[in-house]
PDB file of C-alpha atoms and ligand atoms in Angstrom:
ATOM      1  CA  UNK O  83       0.023   0.007  -0.023  1.00  0.00           C
ATOM      2  CA  UNK O  84       0.961   3.658   0.338  1.00  0.00           C
ATOM      3  CA  UNK O  85       3.711   4.869  -1.981  1.00  0.00           C
ATOM      4  CA  UNK O  86       4.596   1.351  -2.802  1.00  0.00           C
ATOM      5  CA  UNK O  87       1.074   0.490  -3.987  1.00  0.00           C
ATOM      6  CA  UNK O  88       1.999  -0.135  -7.566  1.00  0.00           C
ATOM      7  CA  UNK O  89       4.466  -2.940  -6.687  1.00  0.00           C
ATOM      8  CA  UNK O  90       1.762  -5.647  -6.410  1.00  0.00           C
ATOM      9  CA  UNK O  91       0.921  -5.284 -10.150  1.00  0.00           C
ATOM     10  CA  UNK O  92       4.533  -5.735 -11.058  1.00  0.00           C
ATOM     11  CA  UNK O  93       4.955  -8.867  -8.868  1.00  0.00           C
ATOM     12  CA  UNK O  94       1.655 -10.658  -9.567  1.00  0.00           C
ATOM     13  CA  UNK O  95       0.009  -9.146 -12.678  1.00  0.00           C
ATOM     14  CA  UNK O  96      -1.600 -12.468 -13.448  1.00  0.00           C
ATOM     15  CA  UNK O  97      -3.677 -12.393 -10.252  1.00  0.00           C
ATOM     16  CA  UNK O  98      -5.764  -9.385 -11.416  1.00  0.00           C
ATOM     17  CA  UNK O  99      -8.842  -9.400 -13.617  1.00  0.00           C
ATOM     18  CA  UNK O 100      -8.735  -7.570 -16.959  1.00  0.00           C
ATOM     19  CA  UNK O 101     -10.610  -4.566 -15.624  1.00  0.00           C
ATOM     20  CA  UNK O 102      -7.524  -3.875 -13.447  1.00  0.00           C
ATOM     21  CA  UNK O 103      -4.526  -5.310 -15.382  1.00  0.00           C
ATOM     22  CA  UNK O 104      -5.062  -4.686 -19.110  1.00  0.00           C
ATOM     23  CA  UNK O 105      -2.068  -6.794 -20.221  1.00  0.00           C
ATOM     24  CA  UNK O 106       1.376  -7.836 -19.002  1.00  0.00           C
ATOM     25  CA  UNK O 107       4.470  -9.186 -20.669  1.00  0.00           C
ATOM     26  CA  UNK O 108       8.013  -9.812 -19.587  1.00  0.00           C
ATOM     27  CA  UNK O 109       8.955  -6.136 -19.621  1.00  0.00           C
ATOM     28  CA  UNK O 110       5.712  -4.190 -18.868  1.00  0.00           C
ATOM     29  CA  UNK O 111       2.436  -4.214 -16.982  1.00  0.00           C
ATOM     30  CA  UNK O 112      -0.468  -1.996 -18.207  1.00  0.00           C
ATOM     31  CA  UNK O 113      -3.121  -1.193 -15.684  1.00  0.00           C
ATOM     32  CA  UNK O 114      -6.126   1.027 -15.020  1.00  0.00           C
ATOM     33  CA  UNK O 115      -5.425   3.916 -12.585  1.00  0.00           C
ATOM     34  CA  UNK O 116      -7.503   3.263  -9.470  1.00  0.00           C
ATOM     35  CA  UNK O 117      -8.298   6.969  -9.049  1.00  0.00           C
ATOM     36  CA  UNK O 118      -8.751   8.014 -12.761  1.00  0.00           C
ATOM     37  CA  UNK O 119      -8.462  11.728 -13.446  1.00  0.00           C
ATOM     38  CA  UNK O 120     -10.120  11.358 -16.880  1.00  0.00           C
ATOM     39  CA  UNK O 121     -12.745   9.103 -18.479  1.00  0.00           C
ATOM     40  CA  UNK O 122      -9.863   6.787 -19.496  1.00  0.00           C
ATOM     41  CA  UNK O 123      -6.655   6.775 -17.343  1.00  0.00           C
ATOM     42  CA  UNK O 124      -4.069   3.976 -17.704  1.00  0.00           C
ATOM     43  CA  UNK O 125      -0.628   3.453 -16.266  1.00  0.00           C
ATOM     44  CA  UNK O 126       2.257   1.715 -17.887  1.00  0.00           C
ATOM     45  CA  UNK O 127       4.667   0.096 -15.458  1.00  0.00           C
ATOM     46  CA  UNK O 128       8.158  -1.100 -16.644  1.00  0.00           C
ATOM     47  CA  UNK O 129       9.258  -4.199 -14.877  1.00  0.00           C
ATOM     48  CA  UNK O 130      13.049  -3.688 -15.183  1.00  0.00           C
ATOM     49  CA  UNK O 131      14.121  -4.044 -11.534  1.00  0.00           C
ATOM     50  CA  UNK O 132      17.248  -1.876 -12.108  1.00  0.00           C
ATOM     51  CA  UNK O 133      14.888   0.935 -13.150  1.00  0.00           C
ATOM     52  CA  UNK O 134      11.575   0.651 -11.473  1.00  0.00           C
ATOM     53  CA  UNK O 135      12.423   2.415  -8.251  1.00  0.00           C
ATOM     54  CA  UNK O 136      14.195   5.282  -9.980  1.00  0.00           C
ATOM     55  CA  UNK O 137      12.769   8.778 -10.522  1.00  0.00           C
ATOM     56  CA  UNK O 138      11.678   8.988 -14.187  1.00  0.00           C
ATOM     57  CA  UNK O 139      14.236  11.675 -14.883  1.00  0.00           C
ATOM     58  CA  UNK O 140      16.995   9.261 -13.813  1.00  0.00           C
ATOM     59  CA  UNK O 141      15.505   6.090 -15.330  1.00  0.00           C
ATOM     60  CA  UNK O 142      15.092   7.823 -18.736  1.00  0.00           C
ATOM     61  CA  UNK O 143      18.745   8.822 -18.848  1.00  0.00           C
ATOM     62  CA  UNK O 144      19.311   5.355 -20.241  1.00  0.00           C
ATOM     63  CA  UNK O 145      18.605   5.890 -23.946  1.00  0.00           C
ATOM     64  CA  UNK O 146      18.005   2.271 -24.780  1.00  0.00           C
ATOM     65  CA  UNK O 147      15.494   1.917 -21.871  1.00  0.00           C
ATOM     66  CA  UNK O 148      13.800   5.158 -22.879  1.00  0.00           C
ATOM     67  CA  UNK O 149      13.347   3.858 -26.404  1.00  0.00           C
ATOM     68  CA  UNK O 150      11.689   0.716 -25.105  1.00  0.00           C
ATOM     69  CA  UNK O 151       9.391   2.574 -22.806  1.00  0.00           C
ATOM     70  CA  UNK O 152       8.419   5.055 -25.572  1.00  0.00           C
ATOM     71  CA  UNK O 153       7.539   2.184 -27.972  1.00  0.00           C
ATOM     72  CA  UNK O 154       5.410   0.431 -25.282  1.00  0.00           C
ATOM     73  CA  UNK O 155       3.720   3.695 -24.425  1.00  0.00           C
ATOM     74  CA  UNK O 156       2.842   4.149 -28.066  1.00  0.00           C
ATOM     75  CA  UNK O 157       1.367   0.639 -28.182  1.00  0.00           C
ATOM     76  CA  UNK O 158      -0.796   1.455 -25.035  1.00  0.00           C
ATOM     77  CA  UNK O 159      -1.834   4.803 -26.587  1.00  0.00           C
ATOM     78  CA  UNK O 160      -3.181   2.855 -29.613  1.00  0.00           C
ATOM     79  CA  UNK O 161      -5.246   0.569 -27.250  1.00  0.00           C
ATOM     80  CA  UNK O 162      -6.510   3.634 -25.442  1.00  0.00           C
ATOM     81  CA  UNK O 163      -7.401   5.314 -28.756  1.00  0.00           C
ATOM     82  CA  UNK O 164      -9.412   2.297 -29.797  1.00  0.00           C
ATOM     83  CA  UNK O 165     -11.231   2.405 -26.424  1.00  0.00           C
ATOM     84  CA  UNK O 166     -12.074   6.095 -26.949  1.00  0.00           C
ATOM     85  CA  UNK O 167     -13.495   5.256 -30.371  1.00  0.00           C
ATOM     86  CA  UNK O 168     -15.577   2.500 -28.850  1.00  0.00           C
ATOM     87  CA  UNK O 169     -16.893   4.819 -26.086  1.00  0.00           C
ATOM     88  CA  UNK O 170     -17.483   7.984 -28.038  1.00  0.00           C
ATOM     89  CA  UNK O 171     -17.349   7.090 -31.741  1.00  0.00           C
ATOM     90  CA  UNK O 172     -21.166   7.201 -32.213  1.00  0.00           C
ATOM     91  CA  UNK O 173     -21.307  10.831 -31.090  1.00  0.00           C
ATOM     92  CA  UNK O 174     -18.369  11.988 -33.247  1.00  0.00           C
ATOM     93  CA  UNK O 175     -19.073  13.909 -36.482  1.00  0.00           C
ATOM     94  CA  UNK O 176     -15.860  12.743 -38.089  1.00  0.00           C
ATOM     95  CA  UNK O 177     -16.700   9.107 -37.342  1.00  0.00           C
ATOM     96  CA  UNK O 178     -20.230   9.647 -38.602  1.00  0.00           C
ATOM     97  CA  UNK O 179     -18.904  11.033 -41.928  1.00  0.00           C
ATOM     98  CA  UNK O 180     -16.682   8.037 -42.332  1.00  0.00           C
ATOM     99  CA  UNK O 181     -19.515   5.654 -41.587  1.00  0.00           C
ATOM    100  CA  UNK O 182     -21.858   7.440 -43.995  1.00  0.00           C
ATOM    101  CA  UNK O 183     -19.182   7.243 -46.771  1.00  0.00           C
ATOM    102  CA  UNK O 184     -18.748   3.521 -46.068  1.00  0.00           C
ATOM    103  CA  UNK O 185     -22.494   2.987 -46.361  1.00  0.00           C
ATOM    104  CA  UNK O 186     -22.872   5.053 -49.499  1.00  0.00           C
ATOM    105  CA  UNK O 187     -23.718   3.197 -52.751  1.00  0.00           C
ATOM    106  CA  UNK O 188     -21.580   3.782 -54.726  1.00  0.00           C
ATOM    107  CA  UNK O 189     -18.932   4.625 -52.069  1.00  0.00           C
ATOM    108  CA  UNK O 190     -16.955   7.839 -52.732  1.00  0.00           C
ATOM    109  CA  UNK O 191     -13.418   7.682 -54.228  1.00  0.00           C
ATOM    110  CA  UNK O 192     -11.972   9.301 -51.110  1.00  0.00           C
ATOM    111  CA  UNK O 193     -12.985   7.735 -47.798  1.00  0.00           C
ATOM    112  CA  UNK O 194     -12.761  10.140 -44.924  1.00  0.00           C
ATOM    113  CA  UNK O 195     -10.317   8.945 -42.184  1.00  0.00           C
ATOM    114  CA  UNK O 196     -12.539   9.200 -39.212  1.00  0.00           C
ATOM    115  CA  UNK O 197     -11.410  10.742 -35.973  1.00  0.00           C
ATOM    116  CA  UNK O 198      -7.710  10.561 -34.872  1.00  0.00           C
ATOM    117  CA  UNK O 199      -8.259   9.513 -31.258  1.00  0.00           C
ATOM    118  CA  UNK O 200      -4.457   9.202 -30.694  1.00  0.00           C
ATOM    119  CA  UNK O 201      -4.421  12.996 -30.484  1.00  0.00           C
ATOM    120  CA  UNK O 202      -6.891  12.887 -27.565  1.00  0.00           C
ATOM    121  CA  UNK O 203      -4.541  10.932 -25.320  1.00  0.00           C
ATOM    122  CA  UNK O 204      -1.517  12.199 -23.432  1.00  0.00           C
ATOM    123  CA  UNK O 205       1.403   9.999 -22.363  1.00  0.00           C
ATOM    124  CA  UNK O 206       3.866  11.183 -19.790  1.00  0.00           C
ATOM    125  CA  UNK O 207       5.165  11.350 -16.273  1.00  0.00           C
ATOM    126  CA  UNK O 208       4.785  13.639 -13.257  1.00  0.00           C
ATOM    127  CA  UNK O 209       7.848  15.690 -12.374  1.00  0.00           C
ATOM    128  CA  UNK O 210       7.394  14.682  -8.718  1.00  0.00           C
ATOM    129  CA  UNK O 211       5.617  11.372  -8.680  1.00  0.00           C
ATOM    130  CA  UNK O 212       3.727  10.409  -5.513  1.00  0.00           C
ATOM    131  CA  UNK O 213       4.078   6.644  -6.211  1.00  0.00           C
ATOM    132  CA  UNK O 214       7.533   5.108  -5.913  1.00  0.00           C
ATOM    133  CA  UNK O 215       7.380   2.692  -8.841  1.00  0.00           C
ATOM    134  CA  UNK O 216       8.121   4.065 -12.276  1.00  0.00           C
ATOM    135  CA  UNK O 217       4.914   4.634 -14.232  1.00  0.00           C
ATOM    136  CA  UNK O 218       3.868   6.412 -17.366  1.00  0.00           C
ATOM    137  CA  UNK O 219       0.345   7.951 -17.441  1.00  0.00           C
ATOM    138  CA  UNK O 220      -1.691   7.269 -20.609  1.00  0.00           C
ATOM    139  CA  UNK O 221      -4.698   9.486 -20.131  1.00  0.00           C
ATOM    140  CA  UNK O 222      -7.536  10.925 -22.201  1.00  0.00           C
ATOM    141  CA  UNK O 223      -7.544  14.758 -22.397  1.00  0.00           C
ATOM    142  CA  UNK O 224     -11.202  15.081 -21.136  1.00  0.00           C
ATOM    143  CA  UNK O 225     -10.571  15.219 -17.353  1.00  0.00           C
ATOM    144  CA  UNK O 226     -14.017  13.930 -16.764  1.00  0.00           C
ATOM    145  CA  UNK O 227     -13.891  11.991 -13.518  1.00  0.00           C
ATOM    146  CA  UNK O 228     -15.479  12.139 -10.085  1.00  0.00           C
ATOM    147  CA  UNK O 229     -11.939  11.339  -8.724  1.00  0.00           C
ATOM    148  CA  UNK O 230     -10.692  14.645 -10.011  1.00  0.00           C
ATOM    149  CA  UNK O 231     -11.329  16.528  -6.843  1.00  0.00           C
ATOM    150  CA  UNK O 232      -8.596  19.126  -6.229  1.00  0.00           C
ATOM    151  CA  UNK O 233      -6.650  21.845  -7.947  1.00  0.00           C
ATOM    152  CA  UNK O 234      -3.493  19.774  -7.628  1.00  0.00           C
ATOM    153  CA  UNK O 235      -5.167  16.766  -9.409  1.00  0.00           C
ATOM    154  CA  UNK O 236      -6.041  18.995 -12.313  1.00  0.00           C
ATOM    155  CA  UNK O 237      -2.809  20.941 -12.499  1.00  0.00           C
ATOM    156  CA  UNK O 238      -0.709  17.800 -12.340  1.00  0.00           C
ATOM    157  CA  UNK O 239      -1.872  17.135 -15.902  1.00  0.00           C
ATOM    158  CA  UNK O 240      -2.376  20.694 -17.079  1.00  0.00           C
ATOM    159  CA  UNK O 241       0.945  22.361 -16.261  1.00  0.00           C
ATOM    160  CA  UNK O 242       4.647  21.585 -16.918  1.00  0.00           C
ATOM    161  CA  UNK O 243       4.366  19.246 -13.868  1.00  0.00           C
ATOM    162  CA  UNK O 244       3.183  16.787 -16.545  1.00  0.00           C
ATOM    163  CA  UNK O 245       6.119  15.901 -18.839  1.00  0.00           C
ATOM    164  CA  UNK O 246       5.177  14.150 -22.112  1.00  0.00           C
ATOM    165  CA  UNK O 247       7.236  11.052 -22.670  1.00  0.00           C
ATOM    166  CA  UNK O 248       8.112  12.258 -26.168  1.00  0.00           C
ATOM    167  CA  UNK O 249       9.874  15.297 -24.652  1.00  0.00           C
ATOM    168  CA  UNK O 250      12.581  12.956 -23.324  1.00  0.00           C
ATOM    169  CA  UNK O 251      15.577  13.179 -23.329  1.00  0.00           C
ATOM    170  CA  UNK O 252      15.161  16.603 -21.771  1.00  0.00           C
ATOM    171  CA  UNK O 253      17.858  19.222 -22.434  1.00  0.00           C
ATOM    172  CA  UNK O 254      20.139  19.707 -19.375  1.00  0.00           C
ATOM    173  CA  UNK O 255      18.812  23.287 -18.900  1.00  0.00           C
ATOM    174  CA  UNK O 256      15.157  22.221 -19.118  1.00  0.00           C
ATOM    175  CA  UNK O 257      13.305  24.034 -16.284  1.00  0.00           C
ATOM    176  CA  UNK O 258      11.092  21.046 -15.670  1.00  0.00           C
ATOM    177  CA  UNK O 259      14.098  19.161 -14.282  1.00  0.00           C
ATOM    178  CA  UNK O 260      13.847  21.340 -11.157  1.00  0.00           C
ATOM    179  CA  UNK O 261      10.196  21.443 -10.451  1.00  0.00           C
ATOM    180  CA  UNK O 262       8.885  23.420  -7.496  1.00  0.00           C
ATOM    181  CA  UNK O 263       6.104  21.001  -6.670  1.00  0.00           C
ATOM    182  CA  UNK O 264       3.988  23.630  -5.016  1.00  0.00           C
ATOM    183  CA  UNK O 265       4.725  26.035  -7.830  1.00  0.00           C
ATOM    184  CA  UNK O 266       3.114  24.210 -10.735  1.00  0.00           C
ATOM    185  CA  UNK O 267       0.307  22.646  -8.702  1.00  0.00           C
ATOM    186  CA  UNK O 268      -0.791  26.042  -7.340  1.00  0.00           C
ATOM    187  CA  UNK O 269      -1.012  27.716 -10.722  1.00  0.00           C
ATOM    188  CA  UNK O 270      -4.366  29.201 -11.733  1.00  0.00           C
ATOM    189  CA  UNK O 271      -6.867  26.687 -13.177  1.00  0.00           C
ATOM    190  CA  UNK O 272      -7.035  26.966 -16.932  1.00  0.00           C
ATOM    191  CA  UNK O 273      -9.297  24.967 -19.168  1.00  0.00           C
ATOM    192  CA  UNK O 274      -7.366  22.364 -21.097  1.00  0.00           C
ATOM    193  CA  UNK O 275      -9.475  23.048 -24.220  1.00  0.00           C
ATOM    194  CA  UNK O 276     -10.203  26.782 -24.551  1.00  0.00           C
ATOM    195  CA  UNK O 277      -7.644  28.179 -22.094  1.00  0.00           C
ATOM    196  CA  UNK O 278     -10.194  30.106 -19.981  1.00  0.00           C
ATOM    197  CA  UNK O 279      -8.693  31.056 -16.605  1.00  0.00           C
ATOM    198  CA  UNK O 280     -10.801  30.010 -13.523  1.00  0.00           C
ATOM    199  CA  UNK O 281      -8.253  31.231 -10.962  1.00  0.00           C
ATOM    200  CA  UNK O 282      -8.788  28.931  -7.990  1.00  0.00           C
ATOM    201  CA  UNK O 283     -12.447  28.360  -8.642  1.00  0.00           C
ATOM    202  CA  UNK O 284     -12.396  24.597  -8.934  1.00  0.00           C
ATOM    203  CA  UNK O 285     -16.182  23.957  -8.853  1.00  0.00           C
ATOM    204  CA  UNK O 286     -16.633  26.444 -11.693  1.00  0.00           C
ATOM    205  CA  UNK O 287     -13.934  24.764 -13.689  1.00  0.00           C
ATOM    206  CA  UNK O 288     -15.591  21.378 -13.134  1.00  0.00           C
ATOM    207  CA  UNK O 289     -18.910  22.648 -14.478  1.00  0.00           C
ATOM    208  CA  UNK O 290     -17.104  24.185 -17.490  1.00  0.00           C
ATOM    209  CA  UNK O 291     -15.297  20.919 -18.182  1.00  0.00           C
ATOM    210  CA  UNK O 292     -18.588  19.066 -18.441  1.00  0.00           C
ATOM    211  CA  UNK O 293     -19.676  21.451 -21.197  1.00  0.00           C
ATOM    212  CA  UNK O 294     -16.362  21.083 -22.931  1.00  0.00           C
ATOM    213  CA  UNK O 295     -16.646  17.312 -22.690  1.00  0.00           C
ATOM    214  CA  UNK O 296     -19.987  17.388 -24.580  1.00  0.00           C
ATOM    215  CA  UNK O 297     -18.437  19.469 -27.368  1.00  0.00           C
ATOM    216  CA  UNK O 298     -15.259  17.519 -27.548  1.00  0.00           C
ATOM    217  CA  UNK O 299     -17.036  14.152 -28.021  1.00  0.00           C
ATOM    218  CA  UNK O 300     -18.883  15.580 -31.015  1.00  0.00           C
ATOM    219  CA  UNK O 301     -15.834  16.524 -33.064  1.00  0.00           C
TER     220      UNK O 301
HETATM  221  P1  5GP K1690       1.877   9.951  -9.686  1.00  0.00           P
HETATM  222  O1  5GP K1690       1.378  11.257  -9.169  1.00  0.00           O
HETATM  223  O2  5GP K1690       2.816   9.196  -8.793  1.00  0.00           O
HETATM  224  O3  5GP K1690       2.525  10.179 -11.055  1.00  0.00           O
HETATM  225  O4  5GP K1690       0.635   9.089 -10.029  1.00  0.00           O
HETATM  226  C1  5GP K1690       0.313   7.855  -9.355  1.00  0.00           C
HETATM  227  C2  5GP K1690      -0.958   7.380  -9.903  1.00  0.00           C
HETATM  228  O5  5GP K1690      -1.240   6.111  -9.335  1.00  0.00           O
HETATM  229  C3  5GP K1690      -2.164   8.261  -9.574  1.00  0.00           C
HETATM  230  O6  5GP K1690      -2.785   8.600 -10.730  1.00  0.00           O
HETATM  231  C4  5GP K1690      -3.023   7.378  -8.639  1.00  0.00           C
HETATM  232  O7  5GP K1690      -4.386   7.554  -8.889  1.00  0.00           O
HETATM  233  C5  5GP K1690      -2.655   6.006  -9.019  1.00  0.00           C
HETATM  234  N1  5GP K1690      -2.735   5.007  -7.928  1.00  0.00           N
HETATM  235  C6  5GP K1690      -2.413   5.205  -6.592  1.00  0.00           C
HETATM  236  N2  5GP K1690      -2.556   4.037  -5.931  1.00  0.00           N
HETATM  237  C7  5GP K1690      -2.943   3.089  -6.824  1.00  0.00           C
HETATM  238  C8  5GP K1690      -3.258   1.694  -6.658  1.00  0.00           C
HETATM  239  O8  5GP K1690      -3.161   1.116  -5.622  1.00  0.00           O
HETATM  240  N3  5GP K1690      -3.671   1.033  -7.782  1.00  0.00           N
HETATM  241  C9  5GP K1690      -3.747   1.712  -8.993  1.00  0.00           C
HETATM  242  N4  5GP K1690      -4.133   0.981 -10.076  1.00  0.00           N
HETATM  243  N5  5GP K1690      -3.521   3.053  -9.184  1.00  0.00           N
HETATM  244  C10 5GP K1690      -3.058   3.714  -8.082  1.00  0.00           C
HETATM  245 ZN1   ZN K1691     -12.973  25.664 -22.003  1.00  0.00          ZN
END
């Protein structure tokens, strides 16, 4: 439990049902976050014992390891994108256009692509993780979750406190290497979608995010 709470998934991934552990192989375990901060929030846990207790900044200094983690995160992002399509595809205008083209007789020469759900997913780490075992967040951008209850929850995914995995390796002078934990997490609340500033008015932000969610699904 506590800060070592992710260790059990690394040790006995096979003992969890598929609504907890999504998949596991020799090098990685992919799980659902127990306190999701979006409608879809997964964690990728590397199993390499020489790395899994290191801070991500230190673990990702190993270029070969970083390449492996990036590739697996990309794989999990694809799974997450397919799940978003399953959840919200029916409400999406771009998906509807594709479906209409597929159903047309005769079908058009150019088939629309449908929605790129990959773009709606963020993969990255927290500059100051609260859990000890190395984990990469794979999280939908929507921030629709009853577990998203505090400014720090929101800002941990909405400020430079969240470092996208594709930003690694970081340049030695990157400011995010020296996070002032309180600093980023106490920033004003800004809507991830339109940038509107809610100051510290969390309840108002939450109401706004529900409206943004409805619009976002329909793209
Ligand atoms: P961090 O802030 O360390 O980057 O994020 C740790 C994440 O682990 C959080 O999103 C938190 O909700 C999640 N978490 C904490 N304890 C557990 C647990 O026991 N099981 C699972 N599946 N996720 C957890
Ligand atoms: Zn907005």
